[in-house]
mmCIF file of C-alpha atoms in Angstrom:
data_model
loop_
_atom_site.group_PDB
_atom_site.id
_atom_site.type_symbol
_atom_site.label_atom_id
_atom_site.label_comp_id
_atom_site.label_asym_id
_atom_site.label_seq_id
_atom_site.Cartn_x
_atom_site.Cartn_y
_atom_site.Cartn_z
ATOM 1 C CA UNK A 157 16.203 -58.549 121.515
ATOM 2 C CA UNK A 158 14.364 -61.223 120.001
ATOM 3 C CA UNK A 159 13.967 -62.249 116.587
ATOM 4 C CA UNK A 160 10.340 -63.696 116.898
ATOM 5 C CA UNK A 161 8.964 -60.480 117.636
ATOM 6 C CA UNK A 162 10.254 -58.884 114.748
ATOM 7 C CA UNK A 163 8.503 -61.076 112.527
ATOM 8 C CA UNK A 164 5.130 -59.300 114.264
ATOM 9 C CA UNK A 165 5.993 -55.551 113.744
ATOM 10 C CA UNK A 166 3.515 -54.317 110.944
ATOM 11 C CA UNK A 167 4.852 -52.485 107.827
ATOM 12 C CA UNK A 168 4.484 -48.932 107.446
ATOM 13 C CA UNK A 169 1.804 -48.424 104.655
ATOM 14 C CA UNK A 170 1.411 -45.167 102.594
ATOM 15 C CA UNK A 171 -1.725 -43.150 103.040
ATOM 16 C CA UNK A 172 -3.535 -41.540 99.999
ATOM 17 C CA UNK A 173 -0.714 -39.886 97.861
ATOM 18 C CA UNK A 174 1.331 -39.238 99.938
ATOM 19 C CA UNK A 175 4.720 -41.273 99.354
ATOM 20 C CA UNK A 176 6.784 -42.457 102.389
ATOM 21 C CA UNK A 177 9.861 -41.262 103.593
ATOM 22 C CA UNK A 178 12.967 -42.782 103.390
ATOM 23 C CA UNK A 179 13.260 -43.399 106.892
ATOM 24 C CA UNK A 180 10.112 -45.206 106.275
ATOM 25 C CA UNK A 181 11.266 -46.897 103.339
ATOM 26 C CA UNK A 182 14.608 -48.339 105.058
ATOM 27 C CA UNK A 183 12.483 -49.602 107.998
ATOM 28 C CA UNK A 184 10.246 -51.455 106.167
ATOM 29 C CA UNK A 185 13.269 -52.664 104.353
ATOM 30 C CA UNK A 186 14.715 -53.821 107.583
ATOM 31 C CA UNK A 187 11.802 -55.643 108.691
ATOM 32 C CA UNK A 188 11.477 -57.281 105.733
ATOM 33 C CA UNK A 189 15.147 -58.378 104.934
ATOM 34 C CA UNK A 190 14.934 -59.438 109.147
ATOM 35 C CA UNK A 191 11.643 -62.135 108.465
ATOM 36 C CA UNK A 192 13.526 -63.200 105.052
ATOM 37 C CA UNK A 193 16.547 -64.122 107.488
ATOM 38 C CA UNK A 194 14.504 -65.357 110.033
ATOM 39 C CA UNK A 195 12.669 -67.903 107.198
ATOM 40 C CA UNK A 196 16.287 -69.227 106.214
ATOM 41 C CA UNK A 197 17.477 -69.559 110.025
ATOM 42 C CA UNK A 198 14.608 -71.633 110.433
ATOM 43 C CA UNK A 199 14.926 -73.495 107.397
ATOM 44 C CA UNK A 200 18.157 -74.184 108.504
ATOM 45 C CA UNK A 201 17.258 -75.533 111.579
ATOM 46 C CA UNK A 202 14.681 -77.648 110.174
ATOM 47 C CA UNK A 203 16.835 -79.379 107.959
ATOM 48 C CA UNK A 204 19.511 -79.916 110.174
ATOM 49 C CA UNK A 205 17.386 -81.790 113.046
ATOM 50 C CA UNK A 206 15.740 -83.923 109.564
ATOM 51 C CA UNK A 207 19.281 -84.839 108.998
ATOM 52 C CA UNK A 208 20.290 -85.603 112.466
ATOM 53 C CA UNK A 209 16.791 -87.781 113.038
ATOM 54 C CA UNK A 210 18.150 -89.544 110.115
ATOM 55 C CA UNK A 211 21.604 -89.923 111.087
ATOM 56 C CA UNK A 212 20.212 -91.798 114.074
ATOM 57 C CA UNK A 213 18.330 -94.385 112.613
ATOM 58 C CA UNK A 214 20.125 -94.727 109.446
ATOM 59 C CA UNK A 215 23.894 -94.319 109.913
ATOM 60 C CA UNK A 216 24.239 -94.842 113.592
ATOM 61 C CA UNK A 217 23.150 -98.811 113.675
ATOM 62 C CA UNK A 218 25.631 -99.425 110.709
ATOM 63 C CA UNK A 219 28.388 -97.724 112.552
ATOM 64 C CA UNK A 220 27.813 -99.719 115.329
ATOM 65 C CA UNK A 221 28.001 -102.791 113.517
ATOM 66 C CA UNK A 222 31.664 -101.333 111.901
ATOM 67 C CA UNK A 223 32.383 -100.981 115.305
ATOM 68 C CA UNK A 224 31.600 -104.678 116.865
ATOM 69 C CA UNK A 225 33.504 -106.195 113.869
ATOM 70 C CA UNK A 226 36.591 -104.313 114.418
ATOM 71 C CA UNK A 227 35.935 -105.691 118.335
ATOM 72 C CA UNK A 228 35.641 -108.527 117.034
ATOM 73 C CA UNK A 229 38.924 -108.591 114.397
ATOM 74 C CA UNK A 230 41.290 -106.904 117.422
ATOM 75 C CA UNK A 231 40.441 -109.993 119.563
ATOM 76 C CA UNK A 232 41.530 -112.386 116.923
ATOM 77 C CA UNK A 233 44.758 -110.525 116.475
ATOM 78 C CA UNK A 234 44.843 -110.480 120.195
ATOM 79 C CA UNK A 235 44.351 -113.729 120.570
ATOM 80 C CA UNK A 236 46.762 -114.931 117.748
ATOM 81 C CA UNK A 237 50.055 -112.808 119.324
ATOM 82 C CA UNK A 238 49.599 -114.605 122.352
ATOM 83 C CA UNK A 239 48.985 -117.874 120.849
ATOM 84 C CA UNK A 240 51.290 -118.314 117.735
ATOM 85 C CA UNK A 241 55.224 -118.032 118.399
ATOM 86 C CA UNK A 242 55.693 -115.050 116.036
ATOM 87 C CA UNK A 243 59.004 -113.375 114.384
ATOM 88 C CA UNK A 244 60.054 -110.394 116.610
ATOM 89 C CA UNK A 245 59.528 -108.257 112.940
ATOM 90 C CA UNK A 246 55.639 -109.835 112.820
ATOM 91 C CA UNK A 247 55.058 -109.321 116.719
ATOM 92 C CA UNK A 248 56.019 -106.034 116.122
ATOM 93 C CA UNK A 249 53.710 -105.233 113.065
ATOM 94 C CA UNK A 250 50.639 -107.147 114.845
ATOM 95 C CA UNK A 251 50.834 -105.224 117.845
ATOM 96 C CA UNK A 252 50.943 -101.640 115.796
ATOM 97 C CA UNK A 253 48.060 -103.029 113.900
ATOM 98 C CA UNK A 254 46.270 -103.812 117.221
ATOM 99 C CA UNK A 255 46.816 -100.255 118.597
ATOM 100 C CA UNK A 256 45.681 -98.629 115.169
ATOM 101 C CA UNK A 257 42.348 -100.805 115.426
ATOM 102 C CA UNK A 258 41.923 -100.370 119.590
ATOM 103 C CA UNK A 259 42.951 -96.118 119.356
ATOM 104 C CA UNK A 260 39.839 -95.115 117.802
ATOM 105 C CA UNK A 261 37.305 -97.568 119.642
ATOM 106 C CA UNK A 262 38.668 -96.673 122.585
ATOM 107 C CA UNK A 263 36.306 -93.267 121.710
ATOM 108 C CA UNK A 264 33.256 -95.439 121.355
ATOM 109 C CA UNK A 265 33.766 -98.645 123.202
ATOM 110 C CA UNK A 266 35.622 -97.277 126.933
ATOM 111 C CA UNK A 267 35.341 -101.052 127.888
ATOM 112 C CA UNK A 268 38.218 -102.391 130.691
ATOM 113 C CA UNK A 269 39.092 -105.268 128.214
ATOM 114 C CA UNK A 270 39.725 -102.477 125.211
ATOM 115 C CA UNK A 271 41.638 -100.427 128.013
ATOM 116 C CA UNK A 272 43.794 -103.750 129.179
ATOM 117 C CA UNK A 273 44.712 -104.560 125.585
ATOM 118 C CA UNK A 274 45.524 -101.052 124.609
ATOM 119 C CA UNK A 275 47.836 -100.761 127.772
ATOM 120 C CA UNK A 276 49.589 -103.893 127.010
ATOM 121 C CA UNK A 277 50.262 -102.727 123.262
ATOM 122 C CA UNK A 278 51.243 -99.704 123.859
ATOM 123 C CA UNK A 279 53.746 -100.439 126.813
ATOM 124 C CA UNK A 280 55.809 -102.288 123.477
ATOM 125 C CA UNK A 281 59.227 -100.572 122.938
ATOM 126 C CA UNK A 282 58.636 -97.006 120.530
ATOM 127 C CA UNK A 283 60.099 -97.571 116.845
ATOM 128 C CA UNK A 284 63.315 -95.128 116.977
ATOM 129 C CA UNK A 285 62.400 -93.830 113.675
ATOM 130 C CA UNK A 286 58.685 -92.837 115.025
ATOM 131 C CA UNK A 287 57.938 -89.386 115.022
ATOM 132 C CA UNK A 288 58.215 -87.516 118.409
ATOM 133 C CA UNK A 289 55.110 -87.377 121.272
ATOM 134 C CA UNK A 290 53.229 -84.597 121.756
ATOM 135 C CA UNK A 291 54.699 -84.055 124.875
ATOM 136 C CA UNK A 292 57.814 -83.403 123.132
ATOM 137 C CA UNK A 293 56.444 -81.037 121.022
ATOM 138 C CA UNK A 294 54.970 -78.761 123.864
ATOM 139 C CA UNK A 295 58.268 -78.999 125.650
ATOM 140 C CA UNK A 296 60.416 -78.432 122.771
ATOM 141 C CA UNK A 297 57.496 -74.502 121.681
ATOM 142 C CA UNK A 298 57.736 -73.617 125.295
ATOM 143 C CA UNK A 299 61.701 -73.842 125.459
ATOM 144 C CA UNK A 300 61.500 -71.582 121.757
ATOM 145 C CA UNK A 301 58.947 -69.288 123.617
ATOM 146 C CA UNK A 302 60.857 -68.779 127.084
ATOM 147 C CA UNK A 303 62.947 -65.698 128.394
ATOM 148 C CA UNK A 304 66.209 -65.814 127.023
ATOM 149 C CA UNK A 305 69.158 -67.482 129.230
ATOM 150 C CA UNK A 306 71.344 -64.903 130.774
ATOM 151 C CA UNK A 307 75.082 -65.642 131.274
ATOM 152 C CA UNK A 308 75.508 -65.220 135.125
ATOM 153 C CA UNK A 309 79.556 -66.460 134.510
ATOM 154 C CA UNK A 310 79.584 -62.636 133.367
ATOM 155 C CA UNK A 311 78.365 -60.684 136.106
ATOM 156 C CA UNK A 312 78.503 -57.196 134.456
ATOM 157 C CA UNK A 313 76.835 -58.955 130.848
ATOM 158 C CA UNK A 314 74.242 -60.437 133.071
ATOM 159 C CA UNK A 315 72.867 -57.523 134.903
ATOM 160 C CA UNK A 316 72.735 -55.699 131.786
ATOM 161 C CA UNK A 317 70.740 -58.388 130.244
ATOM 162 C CA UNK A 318 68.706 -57.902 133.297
ATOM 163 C CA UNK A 319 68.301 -54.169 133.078
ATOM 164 C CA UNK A 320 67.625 -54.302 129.478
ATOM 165 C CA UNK A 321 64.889 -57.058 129.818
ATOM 166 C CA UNK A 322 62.916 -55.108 133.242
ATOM 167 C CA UNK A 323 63.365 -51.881 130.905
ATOM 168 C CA UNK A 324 61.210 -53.322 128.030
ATOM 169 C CA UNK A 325 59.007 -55.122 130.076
ATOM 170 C CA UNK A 326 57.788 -51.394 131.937
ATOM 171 C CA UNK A 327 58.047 -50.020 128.196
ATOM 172 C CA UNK A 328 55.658 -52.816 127.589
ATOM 173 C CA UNK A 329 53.732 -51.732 130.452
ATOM 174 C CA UNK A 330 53.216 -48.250 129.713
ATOM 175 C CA UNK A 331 52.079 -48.816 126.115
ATOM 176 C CA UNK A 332 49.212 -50.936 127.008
ATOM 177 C CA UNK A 333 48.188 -48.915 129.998
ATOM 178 C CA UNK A 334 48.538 -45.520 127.098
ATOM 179 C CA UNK A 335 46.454 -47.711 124.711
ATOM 180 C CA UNK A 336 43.411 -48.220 127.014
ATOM 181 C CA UNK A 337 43.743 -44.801 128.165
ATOM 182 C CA UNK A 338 43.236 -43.364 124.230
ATOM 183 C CA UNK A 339 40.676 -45.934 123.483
ATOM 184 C CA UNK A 340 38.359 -44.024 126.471
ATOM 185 C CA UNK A 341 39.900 -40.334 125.208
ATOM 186 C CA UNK A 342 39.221 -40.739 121.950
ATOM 187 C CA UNK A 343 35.861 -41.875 121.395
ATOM 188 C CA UNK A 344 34.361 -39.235 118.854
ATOM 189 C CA UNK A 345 30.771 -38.229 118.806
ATOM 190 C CA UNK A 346 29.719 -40.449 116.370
ATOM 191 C CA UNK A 347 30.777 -43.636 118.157
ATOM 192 C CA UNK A 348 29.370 -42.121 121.563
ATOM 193 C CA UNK A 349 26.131 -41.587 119.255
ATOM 194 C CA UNK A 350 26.103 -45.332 118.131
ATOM 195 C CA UNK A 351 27.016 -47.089 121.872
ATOM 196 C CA UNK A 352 23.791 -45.162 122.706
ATOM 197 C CA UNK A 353 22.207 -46.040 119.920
ATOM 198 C CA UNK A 354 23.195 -49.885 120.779
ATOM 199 C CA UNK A 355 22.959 -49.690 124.400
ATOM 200 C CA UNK A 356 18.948 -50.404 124.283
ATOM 201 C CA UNK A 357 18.509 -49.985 127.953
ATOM 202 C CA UNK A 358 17.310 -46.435 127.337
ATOM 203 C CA UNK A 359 15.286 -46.331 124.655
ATOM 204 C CA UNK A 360 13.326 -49.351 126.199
ATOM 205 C CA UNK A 361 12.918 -47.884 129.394
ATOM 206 C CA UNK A 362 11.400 -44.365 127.246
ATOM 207 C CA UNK A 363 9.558 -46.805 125.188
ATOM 208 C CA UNK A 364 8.147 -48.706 128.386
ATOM 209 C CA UNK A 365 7.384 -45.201 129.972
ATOM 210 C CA UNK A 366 5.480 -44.200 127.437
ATOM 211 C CA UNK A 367 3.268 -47.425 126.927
ATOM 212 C CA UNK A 368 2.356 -47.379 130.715
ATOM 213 C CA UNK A 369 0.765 -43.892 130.489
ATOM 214 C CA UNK A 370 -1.275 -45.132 127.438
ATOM 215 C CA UNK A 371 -2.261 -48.150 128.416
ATOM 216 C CA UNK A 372 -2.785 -47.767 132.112
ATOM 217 C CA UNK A 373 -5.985 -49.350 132.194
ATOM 218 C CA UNK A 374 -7.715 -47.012 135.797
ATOM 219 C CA UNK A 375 -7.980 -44.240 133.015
ATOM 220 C CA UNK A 376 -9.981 -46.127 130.527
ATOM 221 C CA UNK A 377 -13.837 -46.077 131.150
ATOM 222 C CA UNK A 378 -14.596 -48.755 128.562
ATOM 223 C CA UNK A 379 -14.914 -52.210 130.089
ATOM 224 C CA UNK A 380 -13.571 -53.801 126.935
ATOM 225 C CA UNK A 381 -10.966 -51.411 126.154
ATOM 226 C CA UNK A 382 -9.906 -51.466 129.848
ATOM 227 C CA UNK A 383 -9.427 -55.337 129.479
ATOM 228 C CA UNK A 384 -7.622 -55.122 126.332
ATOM 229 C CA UNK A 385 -5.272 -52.987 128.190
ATOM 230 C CA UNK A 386 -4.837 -54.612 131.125
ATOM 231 C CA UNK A 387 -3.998 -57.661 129.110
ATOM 232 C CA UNK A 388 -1.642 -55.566 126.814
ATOM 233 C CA UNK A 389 -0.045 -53.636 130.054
ATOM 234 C CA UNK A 390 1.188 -57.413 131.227
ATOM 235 C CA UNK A 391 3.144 -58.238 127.856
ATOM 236 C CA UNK A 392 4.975 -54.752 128.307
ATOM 237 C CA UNK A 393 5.732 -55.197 132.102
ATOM 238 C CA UNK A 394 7.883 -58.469 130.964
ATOM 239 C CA UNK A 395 8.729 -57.256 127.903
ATOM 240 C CA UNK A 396 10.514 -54.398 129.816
ATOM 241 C CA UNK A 397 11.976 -57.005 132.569
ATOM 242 C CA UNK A 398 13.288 -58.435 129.867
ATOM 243 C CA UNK A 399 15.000 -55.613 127.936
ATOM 244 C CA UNK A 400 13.180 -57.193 124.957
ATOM 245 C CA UNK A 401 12.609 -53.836 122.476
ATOM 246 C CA UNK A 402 10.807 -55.554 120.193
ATOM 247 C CA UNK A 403 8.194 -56.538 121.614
ATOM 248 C CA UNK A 404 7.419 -52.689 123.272
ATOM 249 C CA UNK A 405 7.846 -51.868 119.564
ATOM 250 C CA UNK A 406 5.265 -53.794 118.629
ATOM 251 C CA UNK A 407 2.600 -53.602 121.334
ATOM 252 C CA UNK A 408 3.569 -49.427 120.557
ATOM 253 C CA UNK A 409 2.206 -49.999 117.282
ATOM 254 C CA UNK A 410 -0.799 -52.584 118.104
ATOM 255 C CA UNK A 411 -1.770 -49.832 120.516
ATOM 256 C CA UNK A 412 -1.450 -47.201 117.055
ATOM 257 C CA UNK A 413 -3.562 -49.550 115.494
ATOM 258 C CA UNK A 414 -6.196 -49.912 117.847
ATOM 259 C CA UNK A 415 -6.543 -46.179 118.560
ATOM 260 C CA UNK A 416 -6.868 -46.128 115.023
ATOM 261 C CA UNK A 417 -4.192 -44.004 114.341
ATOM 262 C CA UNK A 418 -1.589 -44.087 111.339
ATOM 263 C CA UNK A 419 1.324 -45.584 111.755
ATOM 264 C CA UNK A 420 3.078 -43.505 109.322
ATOM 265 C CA UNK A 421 2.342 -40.766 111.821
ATOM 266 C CA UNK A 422 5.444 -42.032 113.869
ATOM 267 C CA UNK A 423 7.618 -39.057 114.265
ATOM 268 C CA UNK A 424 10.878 -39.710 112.549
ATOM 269 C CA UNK A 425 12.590 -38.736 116.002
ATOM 270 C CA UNK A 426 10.977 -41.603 117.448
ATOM 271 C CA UNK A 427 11.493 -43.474 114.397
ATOM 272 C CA UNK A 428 15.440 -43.144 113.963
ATOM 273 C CA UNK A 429 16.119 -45.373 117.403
ATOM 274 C CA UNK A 430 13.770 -48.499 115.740
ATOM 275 C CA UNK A 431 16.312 -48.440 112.585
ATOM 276 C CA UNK A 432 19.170 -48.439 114.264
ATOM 277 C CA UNK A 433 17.924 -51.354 116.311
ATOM 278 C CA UNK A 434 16.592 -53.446 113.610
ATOM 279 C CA UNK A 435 20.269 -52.863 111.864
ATOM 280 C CA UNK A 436 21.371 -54.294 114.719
ATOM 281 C CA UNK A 437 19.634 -57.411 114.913
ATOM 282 C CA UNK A 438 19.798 -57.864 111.046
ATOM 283 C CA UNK A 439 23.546 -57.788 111.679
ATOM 284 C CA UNK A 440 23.085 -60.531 114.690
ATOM 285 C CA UNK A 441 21.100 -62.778 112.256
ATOM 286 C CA UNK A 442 23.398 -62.390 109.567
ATOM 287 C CA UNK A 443 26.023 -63.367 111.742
ATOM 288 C CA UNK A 444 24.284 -66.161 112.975
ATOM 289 C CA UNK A 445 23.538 -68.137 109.315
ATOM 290 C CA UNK A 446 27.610 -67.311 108.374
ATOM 291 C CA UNK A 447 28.770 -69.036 111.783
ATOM 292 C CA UNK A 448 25.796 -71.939 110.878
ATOM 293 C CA UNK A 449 27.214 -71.788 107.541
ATOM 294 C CA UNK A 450 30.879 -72.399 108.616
ATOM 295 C CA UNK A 451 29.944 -74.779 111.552
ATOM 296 C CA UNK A 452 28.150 -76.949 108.281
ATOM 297 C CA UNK A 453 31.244 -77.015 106.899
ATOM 298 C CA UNK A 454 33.443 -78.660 109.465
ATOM 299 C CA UNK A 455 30.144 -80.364 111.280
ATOM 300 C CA UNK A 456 29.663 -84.609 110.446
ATOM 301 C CA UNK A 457 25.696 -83.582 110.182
ATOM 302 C CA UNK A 458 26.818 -80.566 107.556
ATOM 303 C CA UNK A 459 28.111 -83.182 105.311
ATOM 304 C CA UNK A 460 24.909 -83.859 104.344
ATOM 305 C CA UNK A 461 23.640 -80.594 103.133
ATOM 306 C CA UNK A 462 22.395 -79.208 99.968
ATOM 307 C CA UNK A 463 18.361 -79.104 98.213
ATOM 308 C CA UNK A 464 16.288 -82.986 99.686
ATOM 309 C CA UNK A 465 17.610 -84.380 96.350
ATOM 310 C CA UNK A 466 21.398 -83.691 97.059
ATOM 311 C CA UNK A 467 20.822 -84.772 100.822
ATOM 312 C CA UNK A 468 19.150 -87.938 99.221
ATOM 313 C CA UNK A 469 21.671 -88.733 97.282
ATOM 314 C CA UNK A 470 24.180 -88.321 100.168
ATOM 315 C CA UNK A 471 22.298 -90.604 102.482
ATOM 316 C CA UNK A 472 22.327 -93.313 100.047
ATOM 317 C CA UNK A 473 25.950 -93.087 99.741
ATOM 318 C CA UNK A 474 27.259 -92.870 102.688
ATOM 319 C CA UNK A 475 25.123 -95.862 103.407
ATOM 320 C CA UNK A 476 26.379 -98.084 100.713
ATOM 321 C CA UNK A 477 29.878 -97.208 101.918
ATOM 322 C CA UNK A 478 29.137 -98.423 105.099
ATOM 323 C CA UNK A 479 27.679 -101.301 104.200
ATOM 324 C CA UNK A 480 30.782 -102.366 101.843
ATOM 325 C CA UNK A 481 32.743 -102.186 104.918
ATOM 326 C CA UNK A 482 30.446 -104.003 107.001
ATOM 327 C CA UNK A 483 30.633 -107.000 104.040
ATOM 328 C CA UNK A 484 34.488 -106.395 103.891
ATOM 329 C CA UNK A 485 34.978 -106.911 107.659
ATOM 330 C CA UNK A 486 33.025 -110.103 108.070
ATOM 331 C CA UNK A 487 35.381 -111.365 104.853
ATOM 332 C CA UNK A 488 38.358 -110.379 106.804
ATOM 333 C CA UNK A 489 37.289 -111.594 110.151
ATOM 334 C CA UNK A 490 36.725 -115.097 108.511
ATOM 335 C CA UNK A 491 40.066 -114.942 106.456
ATOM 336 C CA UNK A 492 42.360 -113.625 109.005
ATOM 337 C CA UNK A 493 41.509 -116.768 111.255
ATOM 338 C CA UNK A 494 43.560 -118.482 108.932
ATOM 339 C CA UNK A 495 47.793 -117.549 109.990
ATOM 340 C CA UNK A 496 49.490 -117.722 106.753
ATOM 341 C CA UNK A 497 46.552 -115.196 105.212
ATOM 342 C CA UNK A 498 47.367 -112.965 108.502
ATOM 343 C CA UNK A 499 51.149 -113.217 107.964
ATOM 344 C CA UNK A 500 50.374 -112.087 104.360
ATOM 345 C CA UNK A 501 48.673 -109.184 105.757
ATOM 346 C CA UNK A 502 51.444 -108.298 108.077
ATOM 347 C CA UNK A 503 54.005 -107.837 104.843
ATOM 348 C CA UNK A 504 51.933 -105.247 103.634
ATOM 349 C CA UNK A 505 52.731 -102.912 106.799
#
């Protein structure tokens, strides 16, 4: 189903006094609440690829420059364990504040020179007092989350264990094969009604079969009406190939139009199907902005959201605090040359 075509389905006007139905009424709703979602789905997208644009020529070249100057300042530590004759307690510090530089520009810079330094550093004896590795962790949940031990000293106390555990594993068994077998049983007409409602393989091939016997142009005598059906007669051969409702929908109702016929004249039978579809995809668009929404939320680009004011404001910043960290980082690469000022540093770990 696409959205686009949607946005082209006309409303359903009243004629003379005659008020519409509120069949009517709710799919004109639909259509309308469908193009309002539509708007803010493409809003959304709009602003987004303005912020990432921005991102790129703005942020990016200052990150990189954060970047080269750490390079820059794990080389002079680098070069100042090998060179100076250190305290075992200072080696030690320096080479955890190596790794804590080298860690996270290993995910921008995978150089063989990062990679060599990192290997050397992290080869240094682990702090006993240092929490445990992940691979610790996974081996200490999947010991928690395996079968209990039996006791084979105790024969008899083992195979019971045994029995008892085979026994709840088929108990296990049977409940989920019982469970799929009542979720087919017990379907009740009303959820049969709405998978064929949903399923909208049906009413587009109806829909289709009905276009081709209007529009098939060898029964039109009219040269121009026979090419505006020949041209209309292509969109609903790939809009059926397709499966795309919508568009039938539509080129249904262009064909209405052109015939000159009401479109309020839609029998409600026919009618019913449409809402239930456009339900559909106003649920699917819905569901769309909240998973933009929450993406936003944990996304670097959705960090600057909001109205062009509030993104301004962001920008500027974000930018400023990169650029204090730029200026701090060519201070520190300078003053760190010096040893004493990088033994004062090392106290502070």
């Amino acid at each position: 189903m696409s959205a686009e075509n949607a946005a082209h389905l006309p409303i359903i006007s009243p004629q003379g006094h005659q008020p519409l139905s509120a069949l009517q009424e709710q799919f004109n709703l639909l259509l309308q609440q469908i193009n309002a979602a539509k708007a803010e789905l493409a809003a959304h997208t709009d602003a987004q690829q303005t912020v990432r644009q921005r991102v790129q020529k703005e942020i990016r070249p200052l990150i990189w420059q954060i970047i080269d100057l750490r390079v820059h300042l794990v080389h002079l530590f680098d070069h100042t364990y090998t060179q100076y004759l250190l305290p075992p307690h200072e080696q030690d510090k320096l080479a955890q504040l190596i790794l804590s530089f080298v860690q996270p520009l290993l995910q921008h810079q995978d150089t063989p020179e990062l990679e060599e330094i990192y290997q050397r550093y992290a080869a240094a004896p682990t702090p006993e007092n240092e929490a445990p590795s992940p691979p610790d962790l996974l081996e200490r949940e999947s010991t928690e989350n395996a079968a209990p031990e039996l006791d084979w000293e105790d024969w008899e106390t083992a195979q019971a264990q045994l029995e008892e555990q085979l026994e709840r594993e088929r108990q296990e068994r049977q409940a989920q094969r019982l469970a799929k077998k009542n979720t087919k049983v017990q379907l009740t007409p009303a959820d049969q009604l709405k998978l064929e409602i949903l399923g909208t393989a049906r009413t587009t091939r109806r829909l289709y079969t009905d276009l081709a016997k209007l529009l098939h142009p060898d029964r039109e005598l009219d040269a121009t009406r026979r090419l505006w059906k020949e041209e209309a007669m292509k969109k609903v051969t790939v809009a059926y190939h397709q499966d795309d409702f919508f568009a039938l929908l539509r080129l249904q109702m262009e064909y209405l139009q052109e015939q000159t016929q009401q479109l309020h004249q839609l029998p409600e039978q026919q009618l019913l199907p449409h809402v239930h579809l456009l339900q559909q995809q106003l649920a699917e668009l819905q569901a769309e902005k909240n998973r933009l929404s929450s993406q936003g939320e944990q996304d670097f680009y959705g960090s600057f959201s909001g109205s062009p004011k509030q993104v301004e404001l962001k920008f500027r910043g974000y930018k400023r605090e990169l650029k204090e960290e730029i200026q701090q980082l060519r201070v520190e690469l300078v003053r760190l040359q010096d040893l004493q000022a990088l033994k004062a540093l090392l106290k502070l770990i």
